[in-house]
Short mmCIF file of C-alpha atoms and ligand atoms in Angstrom, two decimals:
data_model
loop_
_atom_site.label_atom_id
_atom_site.label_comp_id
_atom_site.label_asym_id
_atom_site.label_seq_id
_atom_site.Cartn_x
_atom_site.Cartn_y
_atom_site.Cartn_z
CA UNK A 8 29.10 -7.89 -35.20
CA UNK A 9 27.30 -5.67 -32.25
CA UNK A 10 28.62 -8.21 -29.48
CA UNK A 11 32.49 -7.82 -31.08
CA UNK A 12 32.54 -4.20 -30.91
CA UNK A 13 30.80 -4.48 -26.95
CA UNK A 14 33.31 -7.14 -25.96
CA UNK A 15 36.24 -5.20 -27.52
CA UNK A 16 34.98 -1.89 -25.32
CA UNK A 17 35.56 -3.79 -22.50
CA UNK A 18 38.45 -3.31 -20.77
CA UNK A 19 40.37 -6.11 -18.53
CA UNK A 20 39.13 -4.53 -15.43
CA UNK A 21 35.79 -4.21 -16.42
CA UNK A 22 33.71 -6.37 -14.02
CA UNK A 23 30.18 -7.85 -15.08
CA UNK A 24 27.26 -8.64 -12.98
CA UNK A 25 25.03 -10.24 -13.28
CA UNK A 26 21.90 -9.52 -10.77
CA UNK A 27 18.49 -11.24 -9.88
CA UNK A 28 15.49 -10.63 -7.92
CA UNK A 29 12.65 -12.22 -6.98
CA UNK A 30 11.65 -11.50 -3.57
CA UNK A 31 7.97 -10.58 -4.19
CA UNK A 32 6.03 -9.97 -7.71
CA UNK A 33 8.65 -9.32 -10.30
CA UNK A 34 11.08 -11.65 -12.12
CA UNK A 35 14.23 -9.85 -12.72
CA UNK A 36 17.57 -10.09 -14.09
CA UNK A 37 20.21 -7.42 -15.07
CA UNK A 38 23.92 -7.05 -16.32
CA UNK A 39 25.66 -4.73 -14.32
CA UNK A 40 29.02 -3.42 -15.70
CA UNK A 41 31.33 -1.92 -12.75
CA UNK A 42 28.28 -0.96 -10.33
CA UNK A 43 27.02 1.74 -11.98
CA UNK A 44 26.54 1.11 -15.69
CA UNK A 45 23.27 -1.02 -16.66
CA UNK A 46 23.76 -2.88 -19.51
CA UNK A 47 20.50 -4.46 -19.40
CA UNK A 48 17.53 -4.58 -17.38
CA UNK A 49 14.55 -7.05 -17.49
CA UNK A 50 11.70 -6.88 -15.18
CA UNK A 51 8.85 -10.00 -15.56
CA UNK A 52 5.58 -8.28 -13.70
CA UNK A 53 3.19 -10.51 -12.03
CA UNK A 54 0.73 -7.40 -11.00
CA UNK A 55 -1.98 -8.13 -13.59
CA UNK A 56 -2.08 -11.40 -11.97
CA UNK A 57 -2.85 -10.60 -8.60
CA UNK A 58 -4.79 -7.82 -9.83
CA UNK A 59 -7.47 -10.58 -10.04
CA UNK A 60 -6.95 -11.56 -6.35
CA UNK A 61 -6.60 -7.55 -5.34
CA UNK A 62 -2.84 -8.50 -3.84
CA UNK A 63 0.00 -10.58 -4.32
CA UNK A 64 -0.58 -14.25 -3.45
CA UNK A 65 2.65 -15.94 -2.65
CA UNK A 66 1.86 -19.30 -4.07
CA UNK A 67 0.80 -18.02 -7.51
CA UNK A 68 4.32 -15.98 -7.21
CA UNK A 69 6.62 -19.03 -6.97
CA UNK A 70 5.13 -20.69 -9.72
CA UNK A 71 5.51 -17.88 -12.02
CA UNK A 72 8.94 -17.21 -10.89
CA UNK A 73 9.81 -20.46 -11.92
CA UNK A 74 8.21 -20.20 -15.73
CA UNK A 75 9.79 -17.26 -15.99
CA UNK A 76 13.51 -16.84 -14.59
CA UNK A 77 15.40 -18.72 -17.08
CA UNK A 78 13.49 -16.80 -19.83
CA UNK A 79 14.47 -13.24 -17.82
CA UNK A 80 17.77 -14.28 -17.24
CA UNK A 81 18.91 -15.04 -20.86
CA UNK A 82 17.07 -11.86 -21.98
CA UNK A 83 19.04 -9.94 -19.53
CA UNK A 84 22.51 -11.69 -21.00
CA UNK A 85 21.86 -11.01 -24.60
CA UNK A 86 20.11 -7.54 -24.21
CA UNK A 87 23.60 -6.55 -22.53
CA UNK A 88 25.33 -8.88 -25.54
CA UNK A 89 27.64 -11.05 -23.11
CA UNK A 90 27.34 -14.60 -22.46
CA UNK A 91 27.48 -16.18 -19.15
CA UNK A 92 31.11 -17.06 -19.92
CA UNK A 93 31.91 -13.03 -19.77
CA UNK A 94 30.55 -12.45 -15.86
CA UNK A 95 32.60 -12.22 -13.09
CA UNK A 96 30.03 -13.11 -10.59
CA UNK A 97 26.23 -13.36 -9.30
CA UNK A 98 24.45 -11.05 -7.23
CA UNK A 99 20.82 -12.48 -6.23
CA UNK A 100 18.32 -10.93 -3.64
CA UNK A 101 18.40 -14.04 -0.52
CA UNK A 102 16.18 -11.80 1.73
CA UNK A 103 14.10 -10.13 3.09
CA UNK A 104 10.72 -11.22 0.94
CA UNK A 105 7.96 -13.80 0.04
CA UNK A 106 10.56 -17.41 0.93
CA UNK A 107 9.00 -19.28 -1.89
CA UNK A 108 9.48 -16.67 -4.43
CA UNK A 109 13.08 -16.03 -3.42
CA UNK A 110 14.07 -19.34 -3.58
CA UNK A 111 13.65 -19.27 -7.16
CA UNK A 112 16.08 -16.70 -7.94
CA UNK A 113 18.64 -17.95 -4.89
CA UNK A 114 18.83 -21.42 -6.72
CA UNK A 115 18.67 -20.20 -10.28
CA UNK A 116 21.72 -17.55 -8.87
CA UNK A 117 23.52 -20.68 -7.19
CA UNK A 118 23.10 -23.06 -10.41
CA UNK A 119 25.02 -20.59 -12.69
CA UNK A 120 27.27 -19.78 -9.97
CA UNK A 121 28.41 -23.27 -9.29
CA UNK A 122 28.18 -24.41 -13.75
CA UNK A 123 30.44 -21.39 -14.35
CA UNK A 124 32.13 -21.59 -10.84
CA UNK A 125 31.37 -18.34 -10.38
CA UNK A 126 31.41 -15.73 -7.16
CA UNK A 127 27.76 -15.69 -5.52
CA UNK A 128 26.90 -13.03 -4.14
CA UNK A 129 23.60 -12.69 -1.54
CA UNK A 130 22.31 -9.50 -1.75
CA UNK A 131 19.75 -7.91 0.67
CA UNK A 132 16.79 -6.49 -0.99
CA UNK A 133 16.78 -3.14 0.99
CA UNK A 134 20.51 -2.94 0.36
CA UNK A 135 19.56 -2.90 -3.32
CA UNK A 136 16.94 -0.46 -3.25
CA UNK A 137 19.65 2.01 -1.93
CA UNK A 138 22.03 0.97 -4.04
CA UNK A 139 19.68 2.18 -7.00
CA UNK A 140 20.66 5.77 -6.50
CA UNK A 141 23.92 5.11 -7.69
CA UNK A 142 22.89 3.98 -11.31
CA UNK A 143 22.04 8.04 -12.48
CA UNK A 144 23.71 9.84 -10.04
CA UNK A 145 27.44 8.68 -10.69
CA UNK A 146 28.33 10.86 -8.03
CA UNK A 147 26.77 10.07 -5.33
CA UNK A 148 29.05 8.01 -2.65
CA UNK A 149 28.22 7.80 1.16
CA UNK A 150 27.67 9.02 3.62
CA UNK A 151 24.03 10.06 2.56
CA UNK A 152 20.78 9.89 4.52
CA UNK A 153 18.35 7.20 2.66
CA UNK A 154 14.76 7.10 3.17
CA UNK A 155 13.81 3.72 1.79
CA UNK A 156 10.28 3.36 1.22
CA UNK A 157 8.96 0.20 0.19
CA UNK A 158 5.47 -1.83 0.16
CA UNK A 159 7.02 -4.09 2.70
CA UNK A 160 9.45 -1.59 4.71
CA UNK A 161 10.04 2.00 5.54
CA UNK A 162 13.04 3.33 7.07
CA UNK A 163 15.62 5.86 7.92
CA UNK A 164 18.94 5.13 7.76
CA UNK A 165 22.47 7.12 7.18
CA UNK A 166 24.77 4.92 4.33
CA UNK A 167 27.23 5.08 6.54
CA UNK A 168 29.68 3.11 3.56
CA UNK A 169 28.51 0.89 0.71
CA UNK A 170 26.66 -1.92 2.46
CA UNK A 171 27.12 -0.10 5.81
CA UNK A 172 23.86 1.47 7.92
CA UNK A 173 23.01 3.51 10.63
CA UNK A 174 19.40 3.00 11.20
CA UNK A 175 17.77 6.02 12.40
CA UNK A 176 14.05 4.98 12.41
CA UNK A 177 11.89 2.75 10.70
CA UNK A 178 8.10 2.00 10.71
CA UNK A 179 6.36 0.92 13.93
CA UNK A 180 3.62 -0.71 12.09
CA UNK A 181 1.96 -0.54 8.33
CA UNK A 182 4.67 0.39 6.02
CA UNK A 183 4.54 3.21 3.52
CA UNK A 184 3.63 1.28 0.22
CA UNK A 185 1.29 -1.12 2.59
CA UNK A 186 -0.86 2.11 3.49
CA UNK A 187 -1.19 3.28 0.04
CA UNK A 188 -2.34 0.05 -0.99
CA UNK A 189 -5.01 -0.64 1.96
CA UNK A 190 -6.14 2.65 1.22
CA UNK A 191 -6.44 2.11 -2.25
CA UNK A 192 -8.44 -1.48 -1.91
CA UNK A 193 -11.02 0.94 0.76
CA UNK A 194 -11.69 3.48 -2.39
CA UNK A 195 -12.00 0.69 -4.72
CA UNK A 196 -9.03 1.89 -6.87
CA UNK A 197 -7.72 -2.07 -6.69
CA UNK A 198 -3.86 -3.24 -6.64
CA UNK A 199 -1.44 -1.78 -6.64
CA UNK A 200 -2.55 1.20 -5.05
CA UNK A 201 0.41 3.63 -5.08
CA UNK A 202 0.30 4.26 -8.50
CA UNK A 203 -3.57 4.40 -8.69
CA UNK A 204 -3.39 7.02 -6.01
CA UNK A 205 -0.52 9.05 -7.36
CA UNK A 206 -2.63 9.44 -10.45
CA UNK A 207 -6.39 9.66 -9.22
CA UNK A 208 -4.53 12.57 -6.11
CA UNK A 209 -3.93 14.97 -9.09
CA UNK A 210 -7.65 15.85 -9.52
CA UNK A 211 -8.38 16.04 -5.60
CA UNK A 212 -7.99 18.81 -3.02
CA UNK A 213 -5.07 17.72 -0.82
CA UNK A 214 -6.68 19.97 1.89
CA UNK A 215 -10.33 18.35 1.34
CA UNK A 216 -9.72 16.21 4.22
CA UNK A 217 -7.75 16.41 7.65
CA UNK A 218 -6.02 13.46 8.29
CA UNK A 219 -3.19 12.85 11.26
CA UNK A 220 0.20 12.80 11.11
CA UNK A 221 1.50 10.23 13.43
CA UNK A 222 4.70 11.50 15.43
CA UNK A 223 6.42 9.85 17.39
CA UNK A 224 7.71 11.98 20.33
CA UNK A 225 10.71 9.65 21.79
CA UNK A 226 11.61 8.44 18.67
CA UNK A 227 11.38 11.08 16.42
CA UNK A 228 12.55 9.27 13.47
CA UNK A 229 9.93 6.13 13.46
CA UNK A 230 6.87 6.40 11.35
CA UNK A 231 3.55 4.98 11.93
CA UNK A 232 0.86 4.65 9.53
CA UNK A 233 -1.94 2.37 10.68
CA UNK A 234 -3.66 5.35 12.58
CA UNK A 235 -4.02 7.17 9.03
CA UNK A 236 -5.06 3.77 7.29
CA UNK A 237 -7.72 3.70 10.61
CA UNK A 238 -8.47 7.40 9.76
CA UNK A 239 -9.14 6.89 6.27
CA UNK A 240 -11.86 3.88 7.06
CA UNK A 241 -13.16 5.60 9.80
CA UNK A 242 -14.16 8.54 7.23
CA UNK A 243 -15.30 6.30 4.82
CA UNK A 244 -17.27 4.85 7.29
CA UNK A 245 -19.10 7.64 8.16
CA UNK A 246 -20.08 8.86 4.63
CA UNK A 247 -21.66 5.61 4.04
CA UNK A 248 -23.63 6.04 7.35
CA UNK A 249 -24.59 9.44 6.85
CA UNK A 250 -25.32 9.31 3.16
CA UNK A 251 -22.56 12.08 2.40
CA UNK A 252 -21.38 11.82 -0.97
CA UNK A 253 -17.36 10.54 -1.08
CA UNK A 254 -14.95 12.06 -3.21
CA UNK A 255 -12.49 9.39 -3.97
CA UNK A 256 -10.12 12.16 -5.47
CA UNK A 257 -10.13 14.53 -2.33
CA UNK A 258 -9.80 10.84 -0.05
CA UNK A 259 -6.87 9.79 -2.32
CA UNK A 260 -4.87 13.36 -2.31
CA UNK A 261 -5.51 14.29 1.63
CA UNK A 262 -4.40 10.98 2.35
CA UNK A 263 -1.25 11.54 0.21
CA UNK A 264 -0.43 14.46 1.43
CA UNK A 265 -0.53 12.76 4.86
CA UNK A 266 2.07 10.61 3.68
CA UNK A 267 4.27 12.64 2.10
CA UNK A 268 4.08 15.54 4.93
CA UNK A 269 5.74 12.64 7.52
CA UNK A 270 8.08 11.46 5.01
CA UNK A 271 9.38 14.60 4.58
CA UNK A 272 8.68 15.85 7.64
CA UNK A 273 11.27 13.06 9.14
CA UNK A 274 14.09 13.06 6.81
CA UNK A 275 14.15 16.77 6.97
CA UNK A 276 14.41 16.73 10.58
CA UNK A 277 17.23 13.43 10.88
CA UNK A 278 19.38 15.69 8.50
CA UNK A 279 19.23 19.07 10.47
CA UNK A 280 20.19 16.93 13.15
CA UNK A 281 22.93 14.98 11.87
CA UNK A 282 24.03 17.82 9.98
CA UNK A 283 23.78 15.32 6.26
CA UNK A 284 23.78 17.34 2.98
CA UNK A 285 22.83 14.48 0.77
CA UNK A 286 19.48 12.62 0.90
CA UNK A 287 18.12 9.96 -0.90
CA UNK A 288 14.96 8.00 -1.14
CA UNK A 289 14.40 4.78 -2.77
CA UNK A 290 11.86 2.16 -2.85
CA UNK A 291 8.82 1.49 -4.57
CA UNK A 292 6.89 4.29 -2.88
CA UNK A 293 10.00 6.62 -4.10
CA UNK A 294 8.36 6.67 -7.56
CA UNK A 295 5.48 8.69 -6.13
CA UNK A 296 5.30 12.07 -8.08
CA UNK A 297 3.97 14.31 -5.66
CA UNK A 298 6.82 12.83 -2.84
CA UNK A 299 9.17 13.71 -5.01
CA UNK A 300 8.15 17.14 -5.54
CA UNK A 301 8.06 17.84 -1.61
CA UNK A 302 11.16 15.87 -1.28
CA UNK A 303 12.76 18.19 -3.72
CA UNK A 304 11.90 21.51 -2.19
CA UNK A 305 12.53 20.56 0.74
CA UNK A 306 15.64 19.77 0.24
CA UNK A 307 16.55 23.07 -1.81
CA UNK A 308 14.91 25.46 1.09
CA UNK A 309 17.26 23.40 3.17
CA UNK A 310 20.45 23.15 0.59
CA UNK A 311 20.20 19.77 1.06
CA UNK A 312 21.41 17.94 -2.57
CA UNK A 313 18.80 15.48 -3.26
CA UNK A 314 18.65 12.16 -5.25
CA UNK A 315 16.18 9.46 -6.59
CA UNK A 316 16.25 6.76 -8.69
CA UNK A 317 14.31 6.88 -12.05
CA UNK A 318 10.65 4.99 -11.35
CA UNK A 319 11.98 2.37 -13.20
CA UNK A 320 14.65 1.74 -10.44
CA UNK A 321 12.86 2.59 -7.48
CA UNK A 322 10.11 -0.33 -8.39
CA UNK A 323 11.83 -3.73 -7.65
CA UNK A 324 14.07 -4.48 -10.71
CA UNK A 325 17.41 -6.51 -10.59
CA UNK A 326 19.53 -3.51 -11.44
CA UNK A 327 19.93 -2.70 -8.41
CA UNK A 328 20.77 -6.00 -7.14
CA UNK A 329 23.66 -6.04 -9.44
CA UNK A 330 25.07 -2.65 -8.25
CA UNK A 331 24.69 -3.64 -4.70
CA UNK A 332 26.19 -7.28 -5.28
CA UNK A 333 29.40 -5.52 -7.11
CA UNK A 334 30.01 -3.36 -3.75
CA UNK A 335 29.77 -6.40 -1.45
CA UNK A 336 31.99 -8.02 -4.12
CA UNK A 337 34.60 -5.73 -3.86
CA UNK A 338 34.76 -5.84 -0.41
CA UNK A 339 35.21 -9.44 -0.70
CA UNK A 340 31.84 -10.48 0.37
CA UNK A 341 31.14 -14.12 -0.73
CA UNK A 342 28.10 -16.16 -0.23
CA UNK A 343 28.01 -20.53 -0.12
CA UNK A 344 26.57 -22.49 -2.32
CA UNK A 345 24.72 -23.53 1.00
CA UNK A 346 22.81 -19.68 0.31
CA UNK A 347 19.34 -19.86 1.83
CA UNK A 348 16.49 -17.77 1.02
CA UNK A 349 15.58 -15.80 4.41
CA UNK A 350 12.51 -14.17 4.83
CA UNK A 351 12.93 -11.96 7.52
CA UNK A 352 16.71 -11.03 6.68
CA UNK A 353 17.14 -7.68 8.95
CA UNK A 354 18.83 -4.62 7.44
CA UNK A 355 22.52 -5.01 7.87
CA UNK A 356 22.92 -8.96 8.83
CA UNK A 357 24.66 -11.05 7.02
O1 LIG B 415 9.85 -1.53 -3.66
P1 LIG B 415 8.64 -2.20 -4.15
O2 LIG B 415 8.47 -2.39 -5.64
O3 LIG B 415 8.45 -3.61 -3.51
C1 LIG B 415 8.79 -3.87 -2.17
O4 LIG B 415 9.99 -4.10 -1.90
O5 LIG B 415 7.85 -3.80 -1.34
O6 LIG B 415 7.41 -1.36 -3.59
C2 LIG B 415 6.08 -1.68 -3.88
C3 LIG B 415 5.19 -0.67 -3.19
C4 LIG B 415 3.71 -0.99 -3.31
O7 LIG B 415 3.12 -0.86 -2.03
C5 LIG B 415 3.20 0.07 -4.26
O8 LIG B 415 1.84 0.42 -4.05
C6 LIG B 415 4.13 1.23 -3.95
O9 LIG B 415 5.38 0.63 -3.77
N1 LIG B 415 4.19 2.19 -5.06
C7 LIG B 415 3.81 3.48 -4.95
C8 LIG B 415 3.95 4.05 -6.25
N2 LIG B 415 4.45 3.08 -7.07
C9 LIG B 415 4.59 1.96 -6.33
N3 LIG B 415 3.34 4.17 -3.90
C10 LIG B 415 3.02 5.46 -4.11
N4 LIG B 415 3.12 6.08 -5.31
C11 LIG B 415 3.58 5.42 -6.40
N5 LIG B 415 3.68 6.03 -7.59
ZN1 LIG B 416 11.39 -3.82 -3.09
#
């Protein structure tokens, strides 16, 4: 009865997606209906896995991938009550991320694709962490300034057009999410470490501790943030040496606040300059509560409109793989059934 009345909302023009991901820890499938509507969304996570190994270990991530994507993908299908017959193409993440653990969702993307001779679409990941900010924010459309920020990446970019970047500035070493995590193995707070931080910085002193802020003079938009990571073990270090007692708190809110302050600090400063009214962020580290905050007044002092994806989206999900595979769709973007998983895809190659 339920699927009737769905399938009967539909009209002609209506075009399904349906996305996967599996470029790292999470299996994940999702129906997306015209780019923006979510009609399902099923996320597999590995974490308490590699909890045990205190970060993700790419072999054990294949193999789970494989137990798990059929499973995630009909879930996604009949939590969104359509059938595979109903789609109108794939989307799947081919890059960048772990190669074993993409493979899994490339050729599970490419079998459905070529049994229901169906468009494939190869989406890149980063592409589809951007693309998350048009699920709740319907009006969004570029050009916006993104800040992706990401346990494997962190950059700057203006959306110049769907699928279409400008990259401002991007990380010349650790990434964002990477720092949080290192930072969070060094207190003992295990993985993954943004979330333990975000919650553990809410009963520290975010002044308790100077720690730098790396900026870069001649590129003004580049982050760097092994020289904090350094910091942070260097003071850690030193209690241990000189018997001073270590807040883990005050560590895990001044180094935070580090964070946050160049985040900020950057995007603020690329949109004064390029004279951008919209900013988004997006990206695992985009969850972060206390960014978000700063983010947001920031951007009011500056009347600068800002946007960011529920948690849910900025995490890796396949949502947002579906709403960036229907914008390469449109444009007529169409991958082979020769689609290869690449590792070290770049931001804005093909
Ligand atoms: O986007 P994502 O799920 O995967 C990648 O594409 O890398 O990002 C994962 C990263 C991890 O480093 C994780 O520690 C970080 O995002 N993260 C956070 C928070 N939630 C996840 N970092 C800071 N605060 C959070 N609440
Ligand atoms: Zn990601």
């Amino acid at each position: 009865m339920k699927r009737k009345r769905m399938v009967q909302s539909m009209s002609k023009k209506d075009v399904l997606i349906l996305g996967i991901e599996s470029s790292c820890d999470e299996t994940a499938a999702s129906v997306v209906k015209n780019g923006r509507e979510v009609l399902s969304n099923v996320i597999s996570s590995q974490i308490k896995l590699h909890t045990l190994y205190g970060g993700v270990v790419p072999e054990i991530a294949s193999r789970k991938h494989i137990e798990k994507i059929n499973q995630v993908v009909r879930q996604a299908l009949a939590d969104a009550e359509v059938t595979l017959d109903d789609l109108d193409a794939v989307g799947v993440t081919y890059g960048p991320g772990l190669v074993g653990a993409l493979l899994v969702g490339v050729a599970e993307a490419k079998a459905i694709a070529y049994a229901k001779k169906l468009p494939l679409v190869g989406v890149h990941h980063i592409e589809g962490h951007v693309s998350a900010n048009y699920i709740e924010h319907k009006e969004l459309e570029p050009p916006f300034l993104c800040e992706i920020i990401s346990g494997g990446h962190t950059h700057l970019v203006i959306v110049k057009d769907y699928g279409e970047f400008e990259i401002l500035g991007r990380t010349r070493d650790d990434a964002a999410g990477e720092a949080f995590d290192k930072v969070a193995r060094a207190i003992g707070l295990g993985y993954p470490g943004g979330p333990k931080i975000d919650k553990l910085s809410n009963e520290g002193n975010p002044e308790a501790i100077s720690f730098p802020r790396a900026h870069i003079e001649a590129a003004p938009y580049d982050f760097s943030f092994s020289g904090l990571k350094s910091a942070v073990l260097n003071y850690l270090n030193k209690c241990k040496m000189t018997g001073e007692e270590i807040c883990e708190a005050d560590v895990a809110a001044s180094f935070q606040k580090a964070v946050v302050d160049v985040l900020v600090d950057n995007a603020m400063r690329a949109a004064k300059d390029y004279h951008i009214e919209k900013l988004a962020i997006a990206g695992g580290v985009a969850s972060n509560q206390h960014l978000r905050t700063a983010m947001e007044q920031a951007c009011t002092k500056a009347g600068i409109s800002f946007y960011r994806p529920s948690p849910i989206f900025c995490t890796d999900n396949a949502a947002m793989i579906g709403v960036a595979a229907y914008y390469e769709y449109q444009k007529g973007t169409r991958s082979g059934l020769d689609l290869n998983a690449v590792p070290n895809l770049k931001l804005g190659e093909r």
